[in-house]
Every structure is written in structure tokens, then in C-alpha cells.
Tab-separated table of C-alpha atoms in Angstrom:
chain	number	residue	atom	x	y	z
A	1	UNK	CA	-25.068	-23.298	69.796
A	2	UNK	CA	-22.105	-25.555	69.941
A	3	UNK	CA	-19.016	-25.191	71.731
A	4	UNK	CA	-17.102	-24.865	68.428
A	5	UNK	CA	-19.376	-21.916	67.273
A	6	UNK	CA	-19.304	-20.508	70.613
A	7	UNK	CA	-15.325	-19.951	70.082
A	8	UNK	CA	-16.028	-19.486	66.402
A	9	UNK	CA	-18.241	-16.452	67.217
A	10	UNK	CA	-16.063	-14.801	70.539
A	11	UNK	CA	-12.643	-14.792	67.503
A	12	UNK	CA	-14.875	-12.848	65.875
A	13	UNK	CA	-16.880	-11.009	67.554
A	14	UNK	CA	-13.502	-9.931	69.293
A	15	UNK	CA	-11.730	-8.821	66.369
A	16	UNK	CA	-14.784	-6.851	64.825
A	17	UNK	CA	-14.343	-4.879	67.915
A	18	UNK	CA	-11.231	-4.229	68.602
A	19	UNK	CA	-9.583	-4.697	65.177
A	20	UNK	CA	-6.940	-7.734	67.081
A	21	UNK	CA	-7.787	-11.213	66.729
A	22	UNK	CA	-7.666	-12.008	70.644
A	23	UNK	CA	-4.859	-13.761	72.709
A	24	UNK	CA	-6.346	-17.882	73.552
A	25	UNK	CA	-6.869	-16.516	77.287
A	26	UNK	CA	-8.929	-13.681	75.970
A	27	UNK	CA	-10.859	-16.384	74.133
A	28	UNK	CA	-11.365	-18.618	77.226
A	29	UNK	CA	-12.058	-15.764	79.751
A	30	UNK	CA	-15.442	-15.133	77.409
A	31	UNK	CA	-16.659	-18.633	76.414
A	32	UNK	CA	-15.706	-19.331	80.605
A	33	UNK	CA	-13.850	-22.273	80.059
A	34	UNK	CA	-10.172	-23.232	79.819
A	35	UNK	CA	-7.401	-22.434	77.012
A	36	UNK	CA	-7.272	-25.958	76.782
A	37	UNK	CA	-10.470	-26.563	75.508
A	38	UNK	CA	-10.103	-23.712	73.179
A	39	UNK	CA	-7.279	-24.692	71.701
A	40	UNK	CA	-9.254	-28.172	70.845
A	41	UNK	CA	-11.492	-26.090	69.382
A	42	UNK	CA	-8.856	-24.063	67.518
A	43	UNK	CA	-7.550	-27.615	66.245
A	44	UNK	CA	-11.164	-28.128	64.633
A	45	UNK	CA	-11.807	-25.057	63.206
A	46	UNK	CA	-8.115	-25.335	61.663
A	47	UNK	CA	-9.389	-28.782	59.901
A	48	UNK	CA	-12.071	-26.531	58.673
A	49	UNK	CA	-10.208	-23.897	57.467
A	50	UNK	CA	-11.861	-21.371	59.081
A	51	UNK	CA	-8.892	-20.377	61.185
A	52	UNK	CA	-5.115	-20.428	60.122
A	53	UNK	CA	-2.926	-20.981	63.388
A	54	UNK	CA	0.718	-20.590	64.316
A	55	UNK	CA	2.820	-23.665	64.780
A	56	UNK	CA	2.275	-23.694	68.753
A	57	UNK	CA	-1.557	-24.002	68.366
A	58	UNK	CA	-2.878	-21.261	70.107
A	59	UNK	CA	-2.031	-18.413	68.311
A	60	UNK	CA	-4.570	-17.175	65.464
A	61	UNK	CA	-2.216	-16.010	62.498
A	62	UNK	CA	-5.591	-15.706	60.445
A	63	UNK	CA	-9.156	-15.510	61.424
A	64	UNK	CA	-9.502	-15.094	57.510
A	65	UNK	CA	-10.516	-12.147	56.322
A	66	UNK	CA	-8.922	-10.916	59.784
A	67	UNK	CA	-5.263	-10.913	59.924
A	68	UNK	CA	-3.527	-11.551	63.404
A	69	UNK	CA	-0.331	-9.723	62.174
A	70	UNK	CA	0.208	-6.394	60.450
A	71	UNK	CA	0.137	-6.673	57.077
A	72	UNK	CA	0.258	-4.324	54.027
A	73	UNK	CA	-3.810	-4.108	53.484
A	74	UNK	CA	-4.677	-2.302	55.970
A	75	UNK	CA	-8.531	-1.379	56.428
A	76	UNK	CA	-10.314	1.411	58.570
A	77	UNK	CA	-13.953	0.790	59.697
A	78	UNK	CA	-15.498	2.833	62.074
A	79	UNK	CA	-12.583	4.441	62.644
A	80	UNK	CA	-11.006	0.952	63.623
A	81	UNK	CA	-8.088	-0.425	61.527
A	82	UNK	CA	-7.983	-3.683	60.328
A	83	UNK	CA	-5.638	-5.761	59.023
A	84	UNK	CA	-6.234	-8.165	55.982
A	85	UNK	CA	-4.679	-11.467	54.581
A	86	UNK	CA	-4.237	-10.456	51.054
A	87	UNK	CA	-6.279	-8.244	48.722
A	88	UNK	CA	-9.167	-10.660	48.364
A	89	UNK	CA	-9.414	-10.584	52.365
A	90	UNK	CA	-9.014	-6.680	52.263
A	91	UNK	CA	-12.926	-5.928	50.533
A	92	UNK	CA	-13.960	-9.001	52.959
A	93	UNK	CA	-13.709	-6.987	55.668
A	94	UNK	CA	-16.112	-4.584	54.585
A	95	UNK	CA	-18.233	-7.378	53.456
A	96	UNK	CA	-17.691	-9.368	56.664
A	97	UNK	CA	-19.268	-6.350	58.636
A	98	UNK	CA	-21.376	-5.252	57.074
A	99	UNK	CA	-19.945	-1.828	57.193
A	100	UNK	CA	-18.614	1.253	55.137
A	101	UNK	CA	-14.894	1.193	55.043
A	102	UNK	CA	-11.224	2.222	53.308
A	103	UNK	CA	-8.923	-0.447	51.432
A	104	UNK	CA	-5.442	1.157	51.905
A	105	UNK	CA	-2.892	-1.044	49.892
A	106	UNK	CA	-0.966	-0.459	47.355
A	107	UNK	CA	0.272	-1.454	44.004
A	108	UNK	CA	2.838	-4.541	44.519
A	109	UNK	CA	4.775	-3.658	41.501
A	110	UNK	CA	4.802	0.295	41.303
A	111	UNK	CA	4.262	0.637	45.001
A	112	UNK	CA	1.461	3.329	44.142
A	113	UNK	CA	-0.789	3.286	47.317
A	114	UNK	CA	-4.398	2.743	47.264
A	115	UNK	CA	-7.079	4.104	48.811
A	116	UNK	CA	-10.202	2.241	48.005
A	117	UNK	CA	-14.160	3.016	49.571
A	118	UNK	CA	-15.940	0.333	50.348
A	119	UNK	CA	-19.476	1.187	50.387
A	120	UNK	CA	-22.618	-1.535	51.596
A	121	UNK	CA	-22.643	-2.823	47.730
A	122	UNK	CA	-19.599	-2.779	46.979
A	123	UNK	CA	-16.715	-0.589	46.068
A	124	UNK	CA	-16.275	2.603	44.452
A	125	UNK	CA	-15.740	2.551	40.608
A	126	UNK	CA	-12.047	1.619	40.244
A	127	UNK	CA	-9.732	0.405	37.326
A	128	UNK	CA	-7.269	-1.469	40.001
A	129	UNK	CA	-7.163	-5.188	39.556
A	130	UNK	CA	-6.524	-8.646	41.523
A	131	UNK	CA	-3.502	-10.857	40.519
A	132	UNK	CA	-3.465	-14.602	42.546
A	133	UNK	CA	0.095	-16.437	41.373
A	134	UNK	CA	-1.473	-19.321	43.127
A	135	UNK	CA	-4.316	-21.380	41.809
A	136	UNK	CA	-6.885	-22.487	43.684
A	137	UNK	CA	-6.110	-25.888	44.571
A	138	UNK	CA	-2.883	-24.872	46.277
A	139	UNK	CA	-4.193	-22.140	48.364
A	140	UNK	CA	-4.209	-24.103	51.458
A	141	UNK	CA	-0.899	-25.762	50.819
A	142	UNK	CA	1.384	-22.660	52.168
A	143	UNK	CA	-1.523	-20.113	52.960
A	144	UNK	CA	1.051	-17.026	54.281
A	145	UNK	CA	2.439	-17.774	50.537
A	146	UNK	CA	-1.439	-17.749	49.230
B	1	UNK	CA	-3.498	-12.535	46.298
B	2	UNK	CA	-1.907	-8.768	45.392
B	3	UNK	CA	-3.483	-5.544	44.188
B	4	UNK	CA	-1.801	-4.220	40.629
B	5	UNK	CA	-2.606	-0.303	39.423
B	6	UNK	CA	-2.847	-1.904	35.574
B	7	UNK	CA	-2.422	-5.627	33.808
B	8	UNK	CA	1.040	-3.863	32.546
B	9	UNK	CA	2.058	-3.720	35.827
B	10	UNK	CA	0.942	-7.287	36.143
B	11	UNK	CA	3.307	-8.319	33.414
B	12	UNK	CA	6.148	-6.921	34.991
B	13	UNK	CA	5.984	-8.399	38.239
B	14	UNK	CA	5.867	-11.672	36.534
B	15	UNK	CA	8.854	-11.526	34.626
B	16	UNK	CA	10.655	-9.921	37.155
B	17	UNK	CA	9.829	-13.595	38.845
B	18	UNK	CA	9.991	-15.346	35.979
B	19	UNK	CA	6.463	-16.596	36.187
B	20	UNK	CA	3.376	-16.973	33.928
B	21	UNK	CA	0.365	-14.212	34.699
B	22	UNK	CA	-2.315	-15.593	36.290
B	23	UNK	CA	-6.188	-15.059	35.291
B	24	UNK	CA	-6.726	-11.497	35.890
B	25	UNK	CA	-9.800	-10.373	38.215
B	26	UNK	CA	-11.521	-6.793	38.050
B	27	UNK	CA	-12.366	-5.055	41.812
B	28	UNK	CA	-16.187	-5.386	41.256
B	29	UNK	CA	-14.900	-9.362	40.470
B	30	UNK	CA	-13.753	-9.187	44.060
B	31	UNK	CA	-16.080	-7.673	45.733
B	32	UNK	CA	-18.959	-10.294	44.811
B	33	UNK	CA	-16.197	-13.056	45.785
B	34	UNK	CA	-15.591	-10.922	49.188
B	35	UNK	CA	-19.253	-10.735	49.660
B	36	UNK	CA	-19.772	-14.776	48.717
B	37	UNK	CA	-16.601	-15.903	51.084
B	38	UNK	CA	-17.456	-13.852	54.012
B	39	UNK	CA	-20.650	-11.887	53.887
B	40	UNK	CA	-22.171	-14.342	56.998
B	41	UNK	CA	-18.716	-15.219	58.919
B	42	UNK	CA	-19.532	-12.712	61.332
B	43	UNK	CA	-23.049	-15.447	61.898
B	44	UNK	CA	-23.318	-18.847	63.839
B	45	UNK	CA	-23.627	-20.607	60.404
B	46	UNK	CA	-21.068	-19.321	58.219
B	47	UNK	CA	-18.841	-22.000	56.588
B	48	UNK	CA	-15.979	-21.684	53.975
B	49	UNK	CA	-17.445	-22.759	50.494
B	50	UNK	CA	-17.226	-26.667	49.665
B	51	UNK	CA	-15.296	-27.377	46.315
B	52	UNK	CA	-18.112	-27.847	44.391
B	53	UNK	CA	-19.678	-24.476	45.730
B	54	UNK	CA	-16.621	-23.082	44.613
B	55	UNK	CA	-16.988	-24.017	40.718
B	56	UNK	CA	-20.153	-22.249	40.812
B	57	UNK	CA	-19.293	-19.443	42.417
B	58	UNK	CA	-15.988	-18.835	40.237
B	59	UNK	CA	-18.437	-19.649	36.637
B	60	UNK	CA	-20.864	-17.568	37.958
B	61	UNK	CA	-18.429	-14.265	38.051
B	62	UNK	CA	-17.099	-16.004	34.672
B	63	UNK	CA	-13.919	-17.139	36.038
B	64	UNK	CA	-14.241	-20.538	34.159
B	65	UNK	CA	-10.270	-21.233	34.049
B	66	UNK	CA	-8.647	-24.368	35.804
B	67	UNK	CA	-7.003	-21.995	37.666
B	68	UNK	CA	-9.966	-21.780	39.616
B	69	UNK	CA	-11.030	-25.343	40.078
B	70	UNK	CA	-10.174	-26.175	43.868
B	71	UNK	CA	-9.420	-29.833	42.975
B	72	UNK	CA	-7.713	-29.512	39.414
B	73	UNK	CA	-4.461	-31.079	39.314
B	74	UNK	CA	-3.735	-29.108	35.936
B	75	UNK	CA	-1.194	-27.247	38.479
B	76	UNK	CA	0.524	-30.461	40.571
């Protein structure tokens, strides 16, 4: 396995456990090496949009479906709470896990909160929708905005 | 990306913003996306899809609108 997928793998493997995408040091501490090889790594997996990072580089802001700040879709597996992206990110958590799990959201316009199952194929029978302002080949251009 | 309770709803929030509506996409939609974006990210081999990956994966689910094409410029 390489080094990238090493440090691809501890992010999540981290966060599926704990429901926190981990600090760099946490990072380093299990792939035994130093933050500044991680954050190489980080740099990489940013130019393949697999991670999302804050301006200083070695903070995760998105491990995507996995959210590194609270955000309004909020997910419980397990009993752990998750937090998601956006609302496409928020059933990818479920799917990501491979797990049983709760959407809590809500309704951006009336504010009416969901409460979604998740089950292994998918969720319950539900008239709620998905709305995306931004098409597809902007996503990446302003992702928090995504 | 934004959960609505009805495409009414939908409506609303765009002209409160004074935007168009955007191609609307049912939960069971989303789940197969969900499933397709991240069912193996959790594995050694998981990768996001390439842009032509993503065409198929959007016609597939019947979401066939530029809106979906990850290198139109329809939207520049």
C-alpha cells in the first residue's frame, strides 16, 4: 500500500470511529511518520479531490462525505454522530459504512426538520427531495459554497 | 446541495434569491449517487469518479441535463 493510501485510509478509518476527522498529529502518530510528510500527502490527495483542506494545509475541512466542522446534516451511526458536507454527503455516510443510520436535516426553506433512516439499500420511502444551485462543473470551484 | 420538504418549497427559495431552480433529484436519486460516490471510500482503492464516469453515472439515474456534465461550459 502506498504512503498516500496509508494516510488516505488512517483519515478515514479515524473518522468512522470517532465521528472527527483527526488533528495532522493524530494522523502522523498512526502512519509513524512526521506531520510533514502528511501534510505532502494532504497536498496530493487535495489535487485529487479526495480531501478539501483549510488554507494552512493541515487542517481537513472535508474528508468528503465526512465533514471536519459541524454542520446542519447531522448523521447518527452506531450511536456515533456524524457530520456531513451537504445533503448528497449526508446518505454517503450511510453508504460509506456500510451501516444503518439517521439523516437529521432539515428543510432549507421551511426549516421543517428531517429525520431520515438509512437502511443497507437505501433509505426509507420518502417524498423529500435534493436541490444543487450549482452545476456540476463548478462544484470544485468554491466547494463550502457547493 | 440542500434538502427541500416539496419542489414548492424549491421555488420559493429560488426567488427569494432570485435564481433559476435547478434539476430536481428524488431521495432514492441520491441514494444510488451516495452509494456510486462513496460506497468503497472507506477501501484502499476508492477514487472520486473521472468526468467521463460521471456522464454515465448521472444518464444512468436519468439525470441527462448539462447541469450535470462536469466539463460543460453551458454555465461559465
Amino acid at each position: 500500500m502506498g504512503f498516500d493510501t496509508a494516510v488516505k485510509l488512517t483519515i478515514y478509518t479515524f473518522t468512522a470511529e470517532s465521528g472527527r476527522i483527526p488533528s495532522i498529529q493524530a494522523v502522523a502518530q498512526r502512519v509513524q511518520t512526521s506531520t510533514d510528510e502528511v501534510a505532502q500527502a494532504y497536498a496530493r490527495l487535495r489535487a485529487s479531490r479526495l480531501l478539501f483542506l483549510e488554507p494552512d494545509g493541515t487542517t481537513i475541512r472535508m474528508a468528503p462525505p465526512f465533514s471536519g466542522v459541524p454542520t446542519q446534516h447531522r448523521v447518527v451511526v452506531d450511536g456515533i454522530e456524524y457530520f456531513a458536507n451537504c445533503a448528497w454527503d449526508a446518505l454517503g455516510i450511510p453508504a460509506a459504512l456500510h451501516r444503518p443510520g439517521t439523516v437529521r436535516s432539515r428543510c432549507e426553506q421551511s426549516h421543517e426538520p428531517l429525520n431520515l433512516s438509512v437502511g443497507l439499500t437505501g433509505p426509507e420511502p420518502s417524498t423529500w427531495l435534493f436541490h444543487c444551485l450549482v452545476p456540476a462543473a463548478k462544484w470544485w470551484d468554491d466547494l463550502v459554497f457547493t | 446541495m440542500l434538502f427541500f420538504r416539496s419542489e414548492e418549497l424549491i421555488r420559493e427559495w429560488c426567488r427569494a434569491r432570485a435564481v433559476e431552480p435547478r434539476p430536481i433529484v428524488r431521495m432514492d436519486q441520491l441514494w444510488q449517487l451516495a452509494v456510486t460516490w462513496y460506497g468503497a471510500r472507506l477501501e484502499p482503492v476508492s477514487r472520486r469518479p473521472a468526468a467521463n464516469e460521471m456522464r454515465e453515472i448521472f444518464a444512468r439515474l436519468g439525470l441527462h441535463d448539462a447541469f450535470w456534465d462536469p466539463q460543460a461550459d453551458t454555465f461559465q
